[in-house]
mmCIF file of C-alpha atoms in Angstrom:
data_model
loop_
_atom_site.group_PDB
_atom_site.id
_atom_site.type_symbol
_atom_site.label_atom_id
_atom_site.label_comp_id
_atom_site.label_asym_id
_atom_site.label_seq_id
_atom_site.Cartn_x
_atom_site.Cartn_y
_atom_site.Cartn_z
ATOM 1 C CA UNK A 1 3.321 -9.172 -13.885
ATOM 2 C CA UNK A 2 -0.007 -7.794 -14.978
ATOM 3 C CA UNK A 3 -3.089 -9.847 -14.369
ATOM 4 C CA UNK A 4 -4.994 -7.705 -16.973
ATOM 5 C CA UNK A 5 -5.625 -8.202 -20.627
ATOM 6 C CA UNK A 6 -4.332 -4.696 -20.959
ATOM 7 C CA UNK A 7 -3.072 -2.007 -18.632
ATOM 8 C CA UNK A 8 -5.615 -0.384 -16.412
ATOM 9 C CA UNK A 9 -7.151 2.675 -18.124
ATOM 10 C CA UNK A 10 -4.916 5.614 -17.520
ATOM 11 C CA UNK A 11 -6.010 9.238 -16.548
ATOM 12 C CA UNK A 12 -6.988 11.467 -19.481
ATOM 13 C CA UNK A 13 -3.848 12.550 -21.469
ATOM 14 C CA UNK A 14 -1.504 10.073 -19.766
ATOM 15 C CA UNK A 15 2.219 10.560 -19.595
ATOM 16 C CA UNK A 16 3.794 9.237 -22.661
ATOM 17 C CA UNK A 17 6.099 6.789 -20.894
ATOM 18 C CA UNK A 18 3.210 4.307 -20.198
ATOM 19 C CA UNK A 19 3.173 0.984 -22.291
ATOM 20 C CA UNK A 20 0.885 -1.888 -22.786
ATOM 21 C CA UNK A 21 1.903 -5.338 -21.708
ATOM 22 C CA UNK A 22 0.333 -8.710 -22.474
ATOM 23 C CA UNK A 23 -2.074 -10.736 -20.371
ATOM 24 C CA UNK A 24 -0.317 -12.708 -17.574
ATOM 25 C CA UNK A 25 -1.753 -14.885 -14.824
ATOM 26 C CA UNK A 26 -0.169 -15.054 -11.301
ATOM 27 C CA UNK A 27 1.814 -18.211 -11.058
ATOM 28 C CA UNK A 28 2.552 -18.563 -14.839
ATOM 29 C CA UNK A 29 5.921 -17.597 -16.136
ATOM 30 C CA UNK A 30 6.393 -15.658 -19.331
ATOM 31 C CA UNK A 31 9.215 -13.873 -21.064
ATOM 32 C CA UNK A 32 6.836 -11.661 -23.111
ATOM 33 C CA UNK A 33 7.050 -8.006 -22.334
ATOM 34 C CA UNK A 34 9.951 -8.581 -19.891
ATOM 35 C CA UNK A 35 11.788 -5.417 -21.041
ATOM 36 C CA UNK A 36 8.747 -3.219 -20.468
ATOM 37 C CA UNK A 37 8.050 -4.800 -17.033
ATOM 38 C CA UNK A 38 11.697 -4.405 -16.054
ATOM 39 C CA UNK A 39 11.627 -0.743 -17.019
ATOM 40 C CA UNK A 40 8.395 -0.175 -14.999
ATOM 41 C CA UNK A 41 9.892 -2.189 -12.142
ATOM 42 C CA UNK A 42 12.896 0.115 -12.267
ATOM 43 C CA UNK A 43 10.614 3.072 -12.013
ATOM 44 C CA UNK A 44 8.830 1.705 -9.096
ATOM 45 C CA UNK A 45 12.024 0.728 -7.349
ATOM 46 C CA UNK A 46 13.268 4.275 -7.674
ATOM 47 C CA UNK A 47 10.047 5.728 -6.197
ATOM 48 C CA UNK A 48 10.213 3.264 -3.292
ATOM 49 C CA UNK A 49 13.931 3.887 -2.697
ATOM 50 C CA UNK A 50 13.388 7.676 -2.568
ATOM 51 C CA UNK A 51 10.573 7.028 -0.038
ATOM 52 C CA UNK A 52 12.902 4.927 2.125
ATOM 53 C CA UNK A 53 15.598 7.584 2.085
ATOM 54 C CA UNK A 54 13.103 10.244 3.246
ATOM 55 C CA UNK A 55 11.018 8.182 5.668
ATOM 56 C CA UNK A 56 13.405 5.742 7.289
ATOM 57 C CA UNK A 57 15.184 8.272 9.504
ATOM 58 C CA UNK A 58 11.907 9.331 10.930
ATOM 59 C CA UNK A 59 10.715 5.802 11.339
ATOM 60 C CA UNK A 60 13.800 4.594 13.051
ATOM 61 C CA UNK A 61 13.818 7.595 15.383
ATOM 62 C CA UNK A 62 10.204 6.947 16.374
ATOM 63 C CA UNK A 63 10.893 3.112 17.005
ATOM 64 C CA UNK A 64 14.076 3.899 18.945
ATOM 65 C CA UNK A 65 12.113 6.218 21.212
ATOM 66 C CA UNK A 66 10.212 3.064 22.525
ATOM 67 C CA UNK A 67 11.112 1.388 25.800
ATOM 68 C CA UNK A 68 13.707 -1.397 25.494
ATOM 69 C CA UNK A 69 11.520 -4.524 24.992
ATOM 70 C CA UNK A 70 9.140 -2.832 22.611
ATOM 71 C CA UNK A 71 12.025 -1.344 20.709
ATOM 72 C CA UNK A 72 13.646 -4.745 20.333
ATOM 73 C CA UNK A 73 10.583 -6.460 18.992
ATOM 74 C CA UNK A 74 9.723 -3.615 16.643
ATOM 75 C CA UNK A 75 13.259 -3.529 15.347
ATOM 76 C CA UNK A 76 13.296 -7.246 14.782
ATOM 77 C CA UNK A 77 9.893 -6.969 12.923
ATOM 78 C CA UNK A 78 11.293 -4.210 10.587
ATOM 79 C CA UNK A 79 14.363 -6.308 9.864
ATOM 80 C CA UNK A 80 16.824 -3.935 11.477
ATOM 81 C CA UNK A 81 17.846 -6.223 14.270
ATOM 82 C CA UNK A 82 18.150 -9.937 14.995
ATOM 83 C CA UNK A 83 16.234 -11.297 17.923
ATOM 84 C CA UNK A 84 19.255 -10.967 20.178
ATOM 85 C CA UNK A 85 19.524 -7.194 19.310
ATOM 86 C CA UNK A 86 22.473 -7.458 16.923
ATOM 87 C CA UNK A 87 22.223 -5.419 13.675
ATOM 88 C CA UNK A 88 20.587 -7.118 10.763
ATOM 89 C CA UNK A 89 19.810 -6.223 7.185
ATOM 90 C CA UNK A 90 16.381 -7.813 6.753
ATOM 91 C CA UNK A 91 13.584 -6.866 4.463
ATOM 92 C CA UNK A 92 11.654 -3.979 5.937
ATOM 93 C CA UNK A 93 8.832 -4.135 3.398
ATOM 94 C CA UNK A 94 8.199 -2.280 0.132
ATOM 95 C CA UNK A 95 7.114 1.003 1.703
ATOM 96 C CA UNK A 96 4.106 1.260 -0.716
ATOM 97 C CA UNK A 97 1.876 3.148 1.733
ATOM 98 C CA UNK A 98 4.360 5.851 2.754
ATOM 99 C CA UNK A 99 5.229 6.134 -0.916
ATOM 100 C CA UNK A 100 1.554 6.933 -1.641
ATOM 101 C CA UNK A 101 1.590 9.674 1.048
ATOM 102 C CA UNK A 102 4.603 11.408 -0.550
ATOM 103 C CA UNK A 103 3.445 10.883 -4.136
ATOM 104 C CA UNK A 104 -0.021 12.274 -3.333
ATOM 105 C CA UNK A 105 1.467 15.266 -1.550
ATOM 106 C CA UNK A 106 3.695 16.020 -4.550
ATOM 107 C CA UNK A 107 1.002 15.430 -7.140
ATOM 108 C CA UNK A 108 -1.097 18.227 -5.509
ATOM 109 C CA UNK A 109 1.812 20.731 -5.232
ATOM 110 C CA UNK A 110 3.238 19.797 -1.841
ATOM 111 C CA UNK A 111 6.610 18.393 -0.947
ATOM 112 C CA UNK A 112 7.917 15.056 0.358
ATOM 113 C CA UNK A 113 9.598 16.887 3.208
ATOM 114 C CA UNK A 114 6.305 18.398 4.378
ATOM 115 C CA UNK A 115 4.531 15.048 4.466
ATOM 116 C CA UNK A 116 7.291 12.843 5.790
ATOM 117 C CA UNK A 117 5.713 12.540 9.303
ATOM 118 C CA UNK A 118 2.405 11.469 7.784
ATOM 119 C CA UNK A 119 4.201 8.906 5.674
ATOM 120 C CA UNK A 120 5.981 7.475 8.750
ATOM 121 C CA UNK A 121 2.675 7.410 10.700
ATOM 122 C CA UNK A 122 1.005 5.399 7.934
ATOM 123 C CA UNK A 123 3.907 2.948 7.784
ATOM 124 C CA UNK A 124 3.775 2.440 11.547
ATOM 125 C CA UNK A 125 0.070 1.722 11.396
ATOM 126 C CA UNK A 126 0.711 -0.755 8.580
ATOM 127 C CA UNK A 127 3.260 -2.632 10.590
ATOM 128 C CA UNK A 128 1.027 -2.589 13.604
ATOM 129 C CA UNK A 129 -1.601 -4.447 11.674
ATOM 130 C CA UNK A 130 0.988 -6.937 10.379
ATOM 131 C CA UNK A 131 2.232 -7.777 13.887
ATOM 132 C CA UNK A 132 -1.426 -8.457 14.936
ATOM 133 C CA UNK A 133 -2.364 -10.182 11.737
ATOM 134 C CA UNK A 134 0.528 -12.703 12.104
ATOM 135 C CA UNK A 135 -0.759 -13.502 15.669
ATOM 136 C CA UNK A 136 -4.303 -13.959 14.492
ATOM 137 C CA UNK A 137 -3.414 -16.030 11.337
ATOM 138 C CA UNK A 138 -0.536 -17.900 13.254
ATOM 139 C CA UNK A 139 1.716 -17.133 10.287
ATOM 140 C CA UNK A 140 5.200 -18.532 11.013
ATOM 141 C CA UNK A 141 7.179 -16.447 8.482
ATOM 142 C CA UNK A 142 7.063 -12.862 7.088
ATOM 143 C CA UNK A 143 9.627 -11.296 4.806
ATOM 144 C CA UNK A 144 11.586 -14.464 4.711
ATOM 145 C CA UNK A 145 12.224 -14.689 8.482
ATOM 146 C CA UNK A 146 10.273 -16.007 11.523
ATOM 147 C CA UNK A 147 7.404 -13.738 12.660
ATOM 148 C CA UNK A 148 7.744 -11.637 15.742
ATOM 149 C CA UNK A 149 5.176 -13.634 17.672
ATOM 150 C CA UNK A 150 6.947 -16.971 16.818
ATOM 151 C CA UNK A 151 10.132 -15.456 18.247
ATOM 152 C CA UNK A 152 9.020 -13.341 21.223
ATOM 153 C CA UNK A 153 5.541 -14.802 21.906
ATOM 154 C CA UNK A 154 2.045 -13.698 21.095
ATOM 155 C CA UNK A 155 1.560 -11.319 23.961
ATOM 156 C CA UNK A 156 4.774 -9.389 23.222
ATOM 157 C CA UNK A 157 4.062 -9.174 19.505
ATOM 158 C CA UNK A 158 0.553 -7.809 20.226
ATOM 159 C CA UNK A 159 1.942 -5.213 22.637
ATOM 160 C CA UNK A 160 4.696 -4.145 20.215
ATOM 161 C CA UNK A 161 1.894 -3.652 17.581
ATOM 162 C CA UNK A 162 0.014 -1.553 20.022
ATOM 163 C CA UNK A 163 3.111 0.562 20.631
ATOM 164 C CA UNK A 164 3.562 1.179 16.864
ATOM 165 C CA UNK A 165 -0.009 2.365 16.672
ATOM 166 C CA UNK A 166 0.474 4.795 19.503
ATOM 167 C CA UNK A 167 3.722 5.974 17.895
ATOM 168 C CA UNK A 168 1.820 6.789 14.680
ATOM 169 C CA UNK A 169 -0.688 9.008 16.508
ATOM 170 C CA UNK A 170 2.026 10.633 18.608
ATOM 171 C CA UNK A 171 4.039 11.621 15.476
ATOM 172 C CA UNK A 172 1.063 13.324 13.975
ATOM 173 C CA UNK A 173 0.081 14.966 17.315
ATOM 174 C CA UNK A 174 3.498 16.476 17.554
ATOM 175 C CA UNK A 175 3.839 17.507 13.907
ATOM 176 C CA UNK A 176 3.660 21.264 13.660
ATOM 177 C CA UNK A 177 2.194 21.096 10.205
ATOM 178 C CA UNK A 178 -1.400 22.544 10.069
ATOM 179 C CA UNK A 179 -2.703 19.303 8.651
ATOM 180 C CA UNK A 180 -1.502 17.207 11.598
ATOM 181 C CA UNK A 181 -4.685 17.182 13.614
ATOM 182 C CA UNK A 182 -6.896 16.341 10.633
ATOM 183 C CA UNK A 183 -4.526 13.663 9.633
ATOM 184 C CA UNK A 184 -4.489 12.095 13.066
ATOM 185 C CA UNK A 185 -8.322 11.999 13.048
ATOM 186 C CA UNK A 186 -8.400 10.488 9.630
ATOM 187 C CA UNK A 187 -5.844 7.883 10.499
ATOM 188 C CA UNK A 188 -7.731 6.996 13.688
ATOM 189 C CA UNK A 189 -10.957 6.493 11.762
ATOM 190 C CA UNK A 190 -8.957 4.350 9.342
ATOM 191 C CA UNK A 191 -7.680 2.080 12.095
ATOM 192 C CA UNK A 192 -11.298 1.583 13.345
ATOM 193 C CA UNK A 193 -12.291 0.453 9.870
ATOM 194 C CA UNK A 194 -9.237 -1.851 9.640
ATOM 195 C CA UNK A 195 -10.270 -3.458 12.925
ATOM 196 C CA UNK A 196 -13.800 -3.998 11.547
ATOM 197 C CA UNK A 197 -12.364 -5.474 8.357
ATOM 198 C CA UNK A 198 -10.146 -7.861 10.303
ATOM 199 C CA UNK A 199 -13.010 -8.897 12.416
ATOM 200 C CA UNK A 200 -15.188 -9.729 9.377
ATOM 201 C CA UNK A 201 -12.246 -11.703 7.913
ATOM 202 C CA UNK A 202 -11.980 -13.840 10.955
ATOM 203 C CA UNK A 203 -15.715 -14.289 11.190
ATOM 204 C CA UNK A 204 -15.862 -15.497 7.628
ATOM 205 C CA UNK A 205 -13.779 -18.515 8.497
ATOM 206 C CA UNK A 206 -16.646 -19.872 10.598
ATOM 207 C CA UNK A 207 -19.355 -19.207 7.932
ATOM 208 C CA UNK A 208 -20.222 -21.204 4.866
ATOM 209 C CA UNK A 209 -22.618 -18.592 3.394
ATOM 210 C CA UNK A 210 -20.157 -15.699 2.840
ATOM 211 C CA UNK A 211 -21.207 -13.656 -0.221
ATOM 212 C CA UNK A 212 -18.901 -11.948 -2.704
ATOM 213 C CA UNK A 213 -20.300 -8.568 -1.741
ATOM 214 C CA UNK A 214 -19.489 -9.159 1.978
ATOM 215 C CA UNK A 215 -16.001 -10.370 0.945
ATOM 216 C CA UNK A 216 -15.282 -7.396 -1.192
ATOM 217 C CA UNK A 217 -16.527 -4.987 1.508
ATOM 218 C CA UNK A 218 -14.182 -6.717 3.976
ATOM 219 C CA UNK A 219 -11.248 -6.423 1.646
ATOM 220 C CA UNK A 220 -11.868 -2.738 1.095
ATOM 221 C CA UNK A 221 -11.974 -2.165 4.882
ATOM 222 C CA UNK A 222 -8.987 -4.408 5.620
ATOM 223 C CA UNK A 223 -6.698 -3.395 2.820
ATOM 224 C CA UNK A 224 -8.217 -0.557 0.726
ATOM 225 C CA UNK A 225 -8.839 1.762 3.721
ATOM 226 C CA UNK A 226 -5.219 2.326 4.619
ATOM 227 C CA UNK A 227 -4.031 2.891 1.092
ATOM 228 C CA UNK A 228 -6.955 5.385 0.644
ATOM 229 C CA UNK A 229 -6.031 7.026 3.976
ATOM 230 C CA UNK A 230 -2.351 7.223 2.777
ATOM 231 C CA UNK A 231 -3.364 9.128 -0.299
ATOM 232 C CA UNK A 232 -5.751 11.384 1.576
ATOM 233 C CA UNK A 233 -3.096 12.309 4.121
ATOM 234 C CA UNK A 234 -0.784 13.298 1.259
ATOM 235 C CA UNK A 235 -3.469 15.576 -0.090
ATOM 236 C CA UNK A 236 -4.110 17.160 3.380
ATOM 237 C CA UNK A 237 -0.392 17.872 3.724
ATOM 238 C CA UNK A 238 -0.354 19.499 0.289
ATOM 239 C CA UNK A 239 -3.167 21.742 1.427
ATOM 240 C CA UNK A 240 -5.665 20.327 -0.954
ATOM 241 C CA UNK A 241 -9.403 20.870 -0.643
ATOM 242 C CA UNK A 242 -11.653 18.121 0.802
ATOM 243 C CA UNK A 243 -12.908 17.055 -2.652
ATOM 244 C CA UNK A 244 -9.380 16.314 -3.860
ATOM 245 C CA UNK A 245 -8.575 14.465 -0.690
ATOM 246 C CA UNK A 246 -11.699 12.307 -0.960
ATOM 247 C CA UNK A 247 -10.991 11.577 -4.636
ATOM 248 C CA UNK A 248 -7.494 10.443 -3.738
ATOM 249 C CA UNK A 249 -8.914 8.360 -0.940
ATOM 250 C CA UNK A 250 -11.220 6.764 -3.438
ATOM 251 C CA UNK A 251 -8.199 6.127 -5.749
ATOM 252 C CA UNK A 252 -6.272 4.483 -2.944
ATOM 253 C CA UNK A 253 -9.235 2.311 -1.894
ATOM 254 C CA UNK A 254 -9.771 1.001 -5.399
ATOM 255 C CA UNK A 255 -6.059 0.457 -5.783
ATOM 256 C CA UNK A 256 -6.062 -1.331 -2.377
ATOM 257 C CA UNK A 257 -8.868 -3.663 -3.372
ATOM 258 C CA UNK A 258 -6.940 -4.586 -6.554
ATOM 259 C CA UNK A 259 -3.907 -5.118 -4.381
ATOM 260 C CA UNK A 260 -5.850 -7.464 -2.136
ATOM 261 C CA UNK A 261 -7.300 -9.404 -5.057
ATOM 262 C CA UNK A 262 -3.791 -9.983 -6.385
ATOM 263 C CA UNK A 263 -2.445 -10.665 -2.936
ATOM 264 C CA UNK A 264 -5.089 -13.422 -2.602
ATOM 265 C CA UNK A 265 -4.034 -14.961 -5.924
ATOM 266 C CA UNK A 266 -0.431 -14.944 -4.832
ATOM 267 C CA UNK A 267 -1.524 -16.572 -1.480
ATOM 268 C CA UNK A 268 -2.617 -19.500 -3.677
ATOM 269 C CA UNK A 269 -0.291 -19.611 -6.565
ATOM 270 C CA UNK A 270 2.646 -17.505 -5.517
ATOM 271 C CA UNK A 271 6.157 -18.899 -5.467
ATOM 272 C CA UNK A 272 7.374 -19.364 -1.793
ATOM 273 C CA UNK A 273 10.955 -18.379 -2.888
ATOM 274 C CA UNK A 274 9.700 -14.894 -3.638
ATOM 275 C CA UNK A 275 6.709 -14.494 -1.279
ATOM 276 C CA UNK A 276 8.600 -15.790 1.794
ATOM 277 C CA UNK A 277 5.480 -17.727 2.875
ATOM 278 C CA UNK A 278 4.654 -21.496 2.548
ATOM 279 C CA UNK A 279 2.938 -22.421 -0.729
ATOM 280 C CA UNK A 280 -0.863 -22.290 -0.547
ATOM 281 C CA UNK A 281 -0.816 -20.897 2.949
ATOM 282 C CA UNK A 282 -4.153 -19.328 2.641
ATOM 283 C CA UNK A 283 -5.696 -22.532 1.351
ATOM 284 C CA UNK A 284 -3.989 -24.626 4.014
ATOM 285 C CA UNK A 285 -5.789 -22.433 6.691
ATOM 286 C CA UNK A 286 -9.006 -22.678 4.720
ATOM 287 C CA UNK A 287 -9.216 -18.843 4.427
ATOM 288 C CA UNK A 288 -12.200 -17.321 2.678
ATOM 289 C CA UNK A 289 -10.088 -15.286 0.327
ATOM 290 C CA UNK A 290 -11.664 -13.470 -2.618
ATOM 291 C CA UNK A 291 -10.857 -16.018 -5.345
ATOM 292 C CA UNK A 292 -12.089 -18.813 -3.006
ATOM 293 C CA UNK A 293 -15.342 -17.143 -2.258
ATOM 294 C CA UNK A 294 -15.887 -16.435 -5.988
ATOM 295 C CA UNK A 295 -15.239 -20.162 -6.682
ATOM 296 C CA UNK A 296 -17.464 -21.327 -3.804
ATOM 297 C CA UNK A 297 -20.315 -19.163 -5.069
ATOM 298 C CA UNK A 298 -19.947 -20.366 -8.710
ATOM 299 C CA UNK A 299 -22.433 -23.295 -8.454
ATOM 300 C CA UNK A 300 -20.018 -25.454 -10.407
ATOM 301 C CA UNK A 301 -18.877 -29.074 -9.684
ATOM 302 C CA UNK A 302 -15.544 -27.657 -8.843
ATOM 303 C CA UNK A 303 -17.205 -25.425 -6.232
ATOM 304 C CA UNK A 304 -18.760 -28.480 -4.527
ATOM 305 C CA UNK A 305 -15.345 -30.122 -4.526
ATOM 306 C CA UNK A 306 -13.788 -27.049 -2.976
ATOM 307 C CA UNK A 307 -16.562 -26.825 -0.376
ATOM 308 C CA UNK A 308 -15.941 -30.375 0.764
ATOM 309 C CA UNK A 309 -12.258 -29.680 1.226
ATOM 310 C CA UNK A 310 -12.992 -26.572 3.219
ATOM 311 C CA UNK A 311 -15.500 -28.575 5.367
ATOM 312 C CA UNK A 312 -12.783 -30.897 6.540
ATOM 313 C CA UNK A 313 -12.234 -28.952 9.749
ATOM 314 C CA UNK A 314 -8.457 -29.163 9.714
ATOM 315 C CA UNK A 315 -5.576 -27.704 7.798
ATOM 316 C CA UNK A 316 -5.233 -29.171 4.276
ATOM 317 C CA UNK A 317 -2.424 -31.529 3.441
ATOM 318 C CA UNK A 318 -0.076 -31.122 0.392
ATOM 319 C CA UNK A 319 -2.210 -33.175 -1.956
ATOM 320 C CA UNK A 320 -5.391 -31.408 -0.787
ATOM 321 C CA UNK A 321 -3.746 -28.117 -1.397
ATOM 322 C CA UNK A 322 -3.076 -28.872 -5.015
ATOM 323 C CA UNK A 323 -6.609 -30.220 -5.368
ATOM 324 C CA UNK A 324 -8.148 -27.040 -3.728
ATOM 325 C CA UNK A 325 -6.022 -24.725 -5.972
ATOM 326 C CA UNK A 326 -7.066 -26.603 -9.042
ATOM 327 C CA UNK A 327 -10.780 -26.418 -7.913
ATOM 328 C CA UNK A 328 -10.508 -22.679 -7.369
ATOM 329 C CA UNK A 329 -9.153 -22.354 -10.926
ATOM 330 C CA UNK A 330 -11.703 -24.592 -12.522
ATOM 331 C CA UNK A 331 -14.557 -22.777 -10.696
ATOM 332 C CA UNK A 332 -13.410 -19.511 -12.277
ATOM 333 C CA UNK A 333 -12.164 -17.950 -9.068
ATOM 334 C CA UNK A 334 -8.676 -17.214 -10.500
ATOM 335 C CA UNK A 335 -9.964 -15.526 -13.614
ATOM 336 C CA UNK A 336 -12.638 -13.603 -11.694
ATOM 337 C CA UNK A 337 -10.143 -12.124 -9.287
ATOM 338 C CA UNK A 338 -7.850 -11.020 -12.057
ATOM 339 C CA UNK A 339 -10.683 -9.426 -14.046
ATOM 340 C CA UNK A 340 -12.031 -7.793 -10.876
ATOM 341 C CA UNK A 341 -8.559 -6.354 -10.100
ATOM 342 C CA UNK A 342 -8.555 -4.744 -13.579
ATOM 343 C CA UNK A 343 -11.911 -3.262 -13.037
ATOM 344 C CA UNK A 344 -10.906 -1.750 -9.687
ATOM 345 C CA UNK A 345 -7.843 -0.240 -11.185
ATOM 346 C CA UNK A 346 -10.034 1.297 -13.931
ATOM 347 C CA UNK A 347 -12.196 2.936 -11.295
ATOM 348 C CA UNK A 348 -9.029 4.065 -9.409
ATOM 349 C CA UNK A 349 -7.691 5.814 -12.544
ATOM 350 C CA UNK A 350 -11.041 7.741 -12.954
ATOM 351 C CA UNK A 351 -10.724 8.993 -9.315
ATOM 352 C CA UNK A 352 -7.045 9.909 -9.841
ATOM 353 C CA UNK A 353 -7.981 11.923 -12.988
ATOM 354 C CA UNK A 354 -10.509 13.880 -10.918
ATOM 355 C CA UNK A 355 -8.109 14.633 -8.143
ATOM 356 C CA UNK A 356 -5.070 15.483 -10.229
ATOM 357 C CA UNK A 357 -6.006 17.535 -13.348
ATOM 358 C CA UNK A 358 -2.399 17.662 -14.531
ATOM 359 C CA UNK A 359 -1.579 14.004 -15.458
ATOM 360 C CA UNK A 360 2.187 14.610 -15.488
ATOM 361 C CA UNK A 361 2.005 15.431 -11.808
ATOM 362 C CA UNK A 362 0.514 11.975 -11.203
ATOM 363 C CA UNK A 363 3.513 10.037 -12.421
ATOM 364 C CA UNK A 364 4.634 8.514 -9.196
ATOM 365 C CA UNK A 365 0.997 7.613 -8.205
ATOM 366 C CA UNK A 366 0.640 5.846 -11.555
ATOM 367 C CA UNK A 367 3.863 4.080 -11.037
ATOM 368 C CA UNK A 368 2.818 2.773 -7.627
ATOM 369 C CA UNK A 369 -0.580 1.717 -9.100
ATOM 370 C CA UNK A 370 1.248 -0.337 -11.685
ATOM 371 C CA UNK A 371 3.389 -1.845 -9.192
ATOM 372 C CA UNK A 372 0.335 -3.187 -7.363
ATOM 373 C CA UNK A 373 -1.190 -4.605 -10.599
ATOM 374 C CA UNK A 374 1.986 -6.187 -11.778
ATOM 375 C CA UNK A 375 3.357 -7.693 -8.583
ATOM 376 C CA UNK A 376 3.892 -11.427 -8.257
ATOM 377 C CA UNK A 377 4.961 -11.439 -4.585
#
């Protein structure tokens, strides 16, 4: 569902299949525009399914090369196995990041087959961060099942995440493609930025003076950096020049920030039946998400009400969760986040138009960008 009054501005001379859809706020149901959204959802599903068909064999081969314990934890995390090692058919995630690698490569004249190792490396890094994030945040569920740390323990989940990180770099180091070395260096720089973003996110929980600028910078490092890196790696594997790679990196970063803004909205108002997480989990943990920081800095009575709830020094109960969500909304945090997501996507489209002169070639990248801005889980 789109959070925007209109679609994000498309690149110059957009493909004719794009349509406008009405305004919709996360957590509010609507039947309007459902046919358009269903069609675009089908387009995104096909892009992601194609990605899975190409990337999954490389991903599974990499994970299966791990030592026994690490392999078992990683296979559980990906939804391939139960905790006891028996086969499972769990949710392995949407594969948005590897899809961006392949789409970027194809948009600039490369092929999915050439970039498959880069796509697998990006997906491994993403899942390494998820394993660590779940430990840091003490999240009990992910993808509708218990998190790896809650099943195997924190130490084992952290080590499995470390192993996935090492696998990502090994895949690129062993890739005979001429872009492999540059891709490995770029991915390593990205991981450093991800760590800095995660550190800032944790530090914000202990501060009452977090600014919106700080919060946006943290979100770009924590979320936007990997989406930008995914697009840049696709460009490198297509043999693109540095300017095109940097423009696609900027496209991915802006898209990633929009993704984080909407993810933060879902963290407050998303339906647990579709998110797989408890209702208001971010509020319960008193996280300084983007809508919350916007609300806290609004100077409104609702901001003072929210600040008092966050100062409680303990997880919020069910009644307090409802009160906090209402305060964020009344303080303007919800509308600010949705508007900001639209603005970031507009900037992303400008960068995409610079990187890909032929808009028809950018079809899959546009589809993935729309998936980000229309998601409700």
